[in-house]
Amino acid sequence: MQKKITLPLTDETVKSLHAGDSVLISGSMLTGRDVAHKRLFELIQSGEPLPVDIKGEVIYYVGPAPAKPGHAVGPAGPTSSYRMDKYAPALLDLGLKGMIGKGARSSEVVDAMVKNGCVYFAAIGGAAALIAESIKSEEILCYEDLGTEAIRRYTVEDFPCVVVIDSEGNNVYETEPLKYRK
């Protein structure tokens, strides 16, 4: 059974999500990849304001392909999340509530998630065209010079993903392989 959740995430919703839950997300989310994260991180380090308010937001690690006529975006599959690990704790400390990507996260990111009550979702790698069907609109917010890696706002409906790491630090990348070791 899939849970349906609506963005923005509330603390109550975050606490209700458990590692392994299959979810369909609707609402509005940010996008960004490593170069955009690096720019945000440098602003945080220098004490300057961010060009986007990340408090309460979910960010999808994606660089979409160009849209075909009649579509909001082209194929939009997840980027490997470890590329954002250096920057994620600082963003979580500023109020980021969730991240969507693929692959494992560092212990520093998991610790920051637990500290700040956040969640990490995995989108399915290789399903970029299917994922794009759930993206209804996009708007470039900043860093347009980065092309597909600019920070955007997506409006999504029934965006499919799985809770990989919940706000308690439970992590399916650690628990699930143990079930098959014998």
PDB file of N, CA, C and O in Angstrom, residues 39 140-152:
ATOM      1  N   ARG A  39      27.063  26.199  -4.500  1.00  0.00           N
ATOM      2  CA  ARG A  39      26.820  27.649  -4.443  1.00  0.00           C
ATOM      3  C   ARG A  39      26.037  28.022  -3.180  1.00  0.00           C
ATOM      4  O   ARG A  39      26.365  29.010  -2.516  1.00  0.00           O
ATOM      5  N   ILE A 140      12.015  28.005 -13.155  1.00  0.00           N
ATOM      6  CA  ILE A 140      13.403  28.226 -12.751  1.00  0.00           C
ATOM      7  C   ILE A 140      13.417  29.327 -11.704  1.00  0.00           C
ATOM      8  O   ILE A 140      12.853  30.405 -11.904  1.00  0.00           O
ATOM      9  N   LEU A 141      14.059  29.027 -10.560  1.00  0.00           N
ATOM     10  CA  LEU A 141      14.123  29.987  -9.465  1.00  0.00           C
ATOM     11  C   LEU A 141      15.436  30.754  -9.432  1.00  0.00           C
ATOM     12  O   LEU A 141      15.459  31.948  -9.135  1.00  0.00           O
ATOM     13  N   CYS A 142      16.543  30.068  -9.683  1.00  0.00           N
ATOM     14  CA  CYS A 142      17.846  30.733  -9.667  1.00  0.00           C
ATOM     15  C   CYS A 142      18.901  29.844 -10.317  1.00  0.00           C
ATOM     16  O   CYS A 142      18.666  28.665 -10.556  1.00  0.00           O
ATOM     17  N   TYR A 143      20.049  30.438 -10.568  1.00  0.00           N
ATOM     18  CA  TYR A 143      21.190  29.754 -11.185  1.00  0.00           C
ATOM     19  C   TYR A 143      20.860  29.244 -12.579  1.00  0.00           C
ATOM     20  O   TYR A 143      21.243  28.150 -12.980  1.00  0.00           O
ATOM     21  N   GLU A 144      20.160  30.060 -13.344  1.00  0.00           N
ATOM     22  CA  GLU A 144      19.771  29.697 -14.703  1.00  0.00           C
ATOM     23  C   GLU A 144      20.991  29.360 -15.564  1.00  0.00           C
ATOM     24  O   GLU A 144      20.907  28.551 -16.496  1.00  0.00           O
ATOM     25  N   ASP A 145      22.145  29.946 -15.215  1.00  0.00           N
ATOM     26  CA  ASP A 145      23.368  29.671 -15.972  1.00  0.00           C
ATOM     27  C   ASP A 145      23.786  28.205 -15.894  1.00  0.00           C
ATOM     28  O   ASP A 145      24.584  27.736 -16.691  1.00  0.00           O
ATOM     29  N   LEU A 146      23.225  27.447 -14.940  1.00  0.00           N
ATOM     30  CA  LEU A 146      23.553  26.027 -14.806  1.00  0.00           C
ATOM     31  C   LEU A 146      22.729  25.140 -15.733  1.00  0.00           C
ATOM     32  O   LEU A 146      22.872  23.917 -15.710  1.00  0.00           O
ATOM     33  N   GLY A 147      21.874  25.734 -16.539  1.00  0.00           N
ATOM     34  CA  GLY A 147      21.069  24.950 -17.485  1.00  0.00           C
ATOM     35  C   GLY A 147      20.146  23.986 -16.760  1.00  0.00           C
ATOM     36  O   GLY A 147      19.392  24.381 -15.867  1.00  0.00           O
ATOM     37  N   THR A 148      20.228  22.711 -17.103  1.00  0.00           N
ATOM     38  CA  THR A 148      19.320  21.729 -16.495  1.00  0.00           C
ATOM     39  C   THR A 148      19.557  21.578 -14.995  1.00  0.00           C
ATOM     40  O   THR A 148      18.714  21.054 -14.298  1.00  0.00           O
ATOM     41  N   GLU A 149      20.713  22.051 -14.513  1.00  0.00           N
ATOM     42  CA  GLU A 149      21.014  21.933 -13.090  1.00  0.00           C
ATOM     43  C   GLU A 149      20.621  23.164 -12.278  1.00  0.00           C
ATOM     44  O   GLU A 149      20.919  23.265 -11.088  1.00  0.00           O
ATOM     45  N   ALA A 150      19.932  24.116 -12.902  1.00  0.00           N
ATOM     46  CA  ALA A 150      19.432  25.287 -12.180  1.00  0.00           C
ATOM     47  C   ALA A 150      18.484  24.834 -11.069  1.00  0.00           C
ATOM     48  O   ALA A 150      17.897  23.751 -11.137  1.00  0.00           O
ATOM     49  N   ILE A 151      18.336  25.684 -10.073  1.00  0.00           N
ATOM     50  CA  ILE A 151      17.345  25.377  -9.033  1.00  0.00           C
ATOM     51  C   ILE A 151      15.973  25.753  -9.572  1.00  0.00           C
ATOM     52  O   ILE A 151      15.747  26.867 -10.023  1.00  0.00           O
ATOM     53  N   ARG A 152      15.094  24.776  -9.539  1.00  0.00           N
ATOM     54  CA  ARG A 152      13.738  24.922 -10.078  1.00  0.00           C
ATOM     55  C   ARG A 152      12.704  24.595  -9.003  1.00  0.00           C
ATOM     56  O   ARG A 152      13.025  23.990  -7.988  1.00  0.00           O
TER      57      ARG A 152
END
